[in-house]
Coordinates of C-alpha atoms in Angstrom, one line a residue:
M15 CA 13.0 17.8 2.2
K16 CA 13.1 14.1 1.5
V17 CA 14.4 11.6 4.1
I18 CA 15.1 8.0 3.2
A19 CA 15.5 5.3 5.8
I20 CA 17.2 2.0 5.0
N21 CA 16.5 -1.0 7.2
G22 CA 19.3 -3.5 7.2
S23 CA 17.5 -5.9 9.6
P24 CA 15.5 -8.9 8.4
R25 CA 12.8 -7.9 10.9
K26 CA 10.3 -5.2 9.9
N27 CA 9.0 -4.2 13.3
R28 CA 11.6 -5.0 15.9
N29 CA 14.4 -2.9 17.5
T30 CA 16.2 -1.6 14.4
A31 CA 13.0 -1.0 12.4
Q32 CA 11.3 0.8 15.3
L33 CA 14.3 3.2 15.7
L34 CA 14.1 4.0 12.0
Q35 CA 10.4 4.5 12.1
Q36 CA 10.7 7.0 15.0
A37 CA 13.5 8.8 13.2
L38 CA 11.2 9.2 10.2
K39 CA 8.4 10.5 12.5
G40 CA 10.8 13.0 13.8
A41 CA 11.6 14.1 10.3
E42 CA 7.9 14.3 9.4
S43 CA 7.3 16.5 12.4
V44 CA 9.2 19.3 10.7
G45 CA 7.6 18.7 7.3
A46 CA 9.8 16.2 5.6
E47 CA 8.7 13.6 3.1
T48 CA 9.8 10.2 4.2
E49 CA 10.2 6.6 3.0
L50 CA 11.3 3.4 4.7
I51 CA 13.0 0.7 2.6
N52 CA 13.6 -2.8 3.9
L53 CA 16.7 -4.3 2.3
Y54 CA 15.6 -7.9 2.9
D55 CA 12.6 -7.3 0.6
L56 CA 15.0 -6.7 -2.3
K57 CA 17.0 -8.9 -4.7
Y58 CA 20.5 -7.6 -5.2
R59 CA 24.2 -8.3 -4.7
G60 CA 27.1 -6.3 -3.4
C61 CA 29.7 -4.7 -5.7
I62 CA 31.0 -7.1 -8.4
S63 CA 33.9 -4.9 -9.5
C64 CA 32.5 -4.4 -13.0
F65 CA 34.1 -0.9 -12.8
G66 CA 31.3 0.6 -14.8
C67 CA 31.4 3.5 -12.4
K68 CA 35.1 4.1 -13.0
R69 CA 35.0 4.4 -16.7
K70 CA 36.0 7.9 -17.9
N71 CA 32.6 8.5 -19.5
S72 CA 30.6 7.2 -16.6
V73 CA 27.9 9.2 -14.8
P74 CA 29.4 10.4 -11.4
C75 CA 28.1 8.3 -8.4
K76 CA 26.1 5.9 -10.6
C77 CA 26.2 2.2 -10.0
Y78 CA 25.7 0.4 -13.3
M79 CA 24.4 -2.9 -11.9
K80 CA 20.7 -3.5 -12.8
D81 CA 18.7 -5.1 -10.0
D82 CA 16.3 -4.1 -7.2
L83 CA 18.9 -1.8 -5.5
A84 CA 19.2 0.5 -8.6
S85 CA 16.1 2.5 -7.9
V86 CA 16.9 2.7 -4.2
L87 CA 20.3 4.2 -4.8
E88 CA 18.6 6.8 -7.1
K89 CA 16.2 7.7 -4.3
V90 CA 19.1 8.1 -1.9
H91 CA 20.9 10.4 -4.3
N92 CA 17.8 12.6 -4.6
A93 CA 17.2 12.8 -0.9
E94 CA 18.5 15.4 1.6
A95 CA 18.9 13.0 4.5
L96 CA 19.6 9.3 4.9
V97 CA 18.9 7.2 8.0
L98 CA 20.4 3.7 8.1
G99 CA 19.8 1.0 10.6
S100 CA 21.4 -2.4 11.2
P101 CA 21.8 -4.9 14.0
I102 CA 25.4 -6.1 14.6
Y103 CA 25.9 -9.6 13.3
L104 CA 29.3 -11.3 14.1
G105 CA 30.9 -8.0 14.8
D106 CA 29.6 -5.9 11.9
V107 CA 26.5 -4.8 10.0
T108 CA 24.3 -7.4 8.3
G109 CA 25.3 -8.7 4.9
Q110 CA 22.5 -6.9 3.2
M111 CA 23.6 -3.6 4.7
R112 CA 27.2 -4.2 3.8
C113 CA 26.2 -4.9 0.2
F114 CA 24.1 -1.7 0.1
L115 CA 27.1 0.3 1.4
E116 CA 29.4 -1.1 -1.2
R117 CA 27.0 -0.2 -4.0
L118 CA 26.4 3.3 -2.5
Y119 CA 30.0 4.2 -1.6
F120 CA 32.2 2.8 -4.4
P121 CA 30.7 4.8 -7.2
A122 CA 31.1 8.0 -5.1
M123 CA 34.9 7.6 -5.0
T124 CA 37.5 8.0 -7.7
Y125 CA 40.9 6.4 -8.2
D126 CA 42.2 9.7 -9.6
D127 CA 42.0 11.4 -6.1
Y128 CA 40.7 9.6 -3.0
S129 CA 40.0 13.0 -1.3
R130 CA 37.8 14.2 -4.2
Q131 CA 34.0 14.3 -3.6
L132 CA 32.1 13.2 -6.7
Y133 CA 28.6 13.7 -5.2
E134 CA 27.7 17.3 -5.8
G135 CA 24.8 17.5 -3.4
R136 CA 24.6 17.2 0.4
I137 CA 23.0 14.3 2.3
N138 CA 23.0 14.4 6.1
A139 CA 23.1 10.9 7.5
A140 CA 22.6 9.0 10.7
F141 CA 23.4 5.3 11.4
F142 CA 21.5 3.3 14.1
F143 CA 23.2 0.2 15.4
T144 CA 21.4 -2.3 17.6
M145 CA 23.3 -4.8 19.7
N146 CA 22.6 -7.7 22.1
V147 CA 25.7 -6.9 24.2
N148 CA 25.8 -4.3 27.0
D149 CA 27.4 -0.9 26.9
K150 CA 30.7 -2.2 28.2
Y151 CA 31.2 -4.7 25.4
A152 CA 29.8 -2.3 22.8
E153 CA 32.9 -0.1 23.3
M154 CA 35.0 -2.7 21.6
Y155 CA 33.0 -2.3 18.5
K156 CA 33.5 1.5 18.3
P157 CA 35.9 1.3 15.2
I158 CA 33.1 -0.7 13.4
F159 CA 30.5 2.0 14.1
E160 CA 32.9 4.8 13.1
S161 CA 34.1 3.1 9.9
N162 CA 30.6 2.4 8.6
T163 CA 29.4 5.9 9.5
N164 CA 32.5 7.5 7.9
L165 CA 31.6 6.0 4.5
L166 CA 28.7 8.4 4.4
K167 CA 31.0 11.5 4.6
K168 CA 31.5 11.2 0.8
F169 CA 28.0 12.7 0.4
G170 CA 28.9 16.1 1.8
G171 CA 26.6 16.3 4.8
T172 CA 26.8 15.7 8.6
T173 CA 27.2 12.2 9.9
E174 CA 26.4 10.6 13.3
Y175 CA 25.6 7.3 14.8
Y176 CA 23.5 6.0 17.7
L177 CA 23.8 2.7 19.7
A178 CA 20.9 0.8 21.2
T179 CA 22.5 -1.9 23.4
D180 CA 21.5 -4.9 25.4
T181 CA 18.4 -5.2 23.3
L182 CA 15.5 -7.7 23.8
Q183 CA 15.8 -10.4 21.1
F184 CA 13.0 -12.8 22.0
D185 CA 9.5 -12.7 23.3
D186 CA 10.1 -15.9 25.1
Y187 CA 13.7 -16.8 25.9
S188 CA 12.8 -20.3 27.1
K189 CA 12.2 -21.3 23.5
F190 CA 15.8 -20.6 22.4
Q191 CA 19.4 -21.5 23.3
A192 CA 20.0 -18.3 25.2
G193 CA 20.8 -19.6 28.7
Q194 CA 23.5 -17.0 29.4
F195 CA 20.9 -14.2 29.3
D196 CA 18.7 -13.2 32.2
E197 CA 15.2 -12.7 30.5
D198 CA 13.9 -10.7 33.4
A199 CA 16.9 -8.3 33.3
K200 CA 16.6 -8.1 29.5
R201 CA 12.9 -7.3 29.7
C202 CA 13.5 -4.7 32.4
R203 CA 16.2 -3.0 30.4
H204 CA 14.0 -3.0 27.3
E205 CA 11.1 -1.4 29.2
E206 CA 13.3 1.2 30.8
Q207 CA 15.8 2.1 28.1
F208 CA 14.2 1.4 24.7
P209 CA 11.6 4.1 25.0
K210 CA 14.5 6.5 25.6
D211 CA 16.2 5.2 22.5
L212 CA 13.0 5.8 20.5
E213 CA 12.8 9.3 21.8
N214 CA 16.4 9.9 20.8
A215 CA 15.7 8.5 17.4
F216 CA 12.8 10.9 16.9
E217 CA 15.0 13.8 17.8
I218 CA 17.8 12.7 15.5
G219 CA 15.3 12.4 12.6
K220 CA 13.9 15.8 13.5
R221 CA 17.4 17.3 13.6
L222 CA 18.5 15.8 10.3
A223 CA 15.4 17.1 8.5
G224 CA 15.8 20.5 10.0
K225 CA 19.3 21.1 8.7

């Protein structure tokens, strides 16, 4: 069992990355081989509509762009489970994650039949979203969570998503223009809730790898 985690955050050891790391530890606990990939380390673009993947003699699910993402997409196709993570920026996933999803998803669909599944394997997937807003406001973003997660159904496995809300963004709020936030409340929330989020991430990784 191979599990790939894709970090769509520019930070390598903050909220999103920590959730992904715990998910991989959960997968490792049941014997999976794991790898974490940080998208912000790579040089690539989103889909450029070259339509190489839509030519009649093209390899199914292959993106024909040649850049740092090519080998990552190949690793994903050879994995049995995929764990994605992204903070929410301006109402959606980060630009790097969006570009990754375009490159992953578009070659997996065909204009001959939208319902047809080109990928012949099975990849179980989970998507972790981190947000600065509280649970009440996070409800408004539910269509965003669902639409991004539903893209992964083209790969034949189970899909699910997990929200970590009201996250701690800064070590010292006084250094930033963040006057509408109560630092003490944020820190208290982080100390009480985030360990539970990490535990849940571990269990999700364990469950994905055990399927």
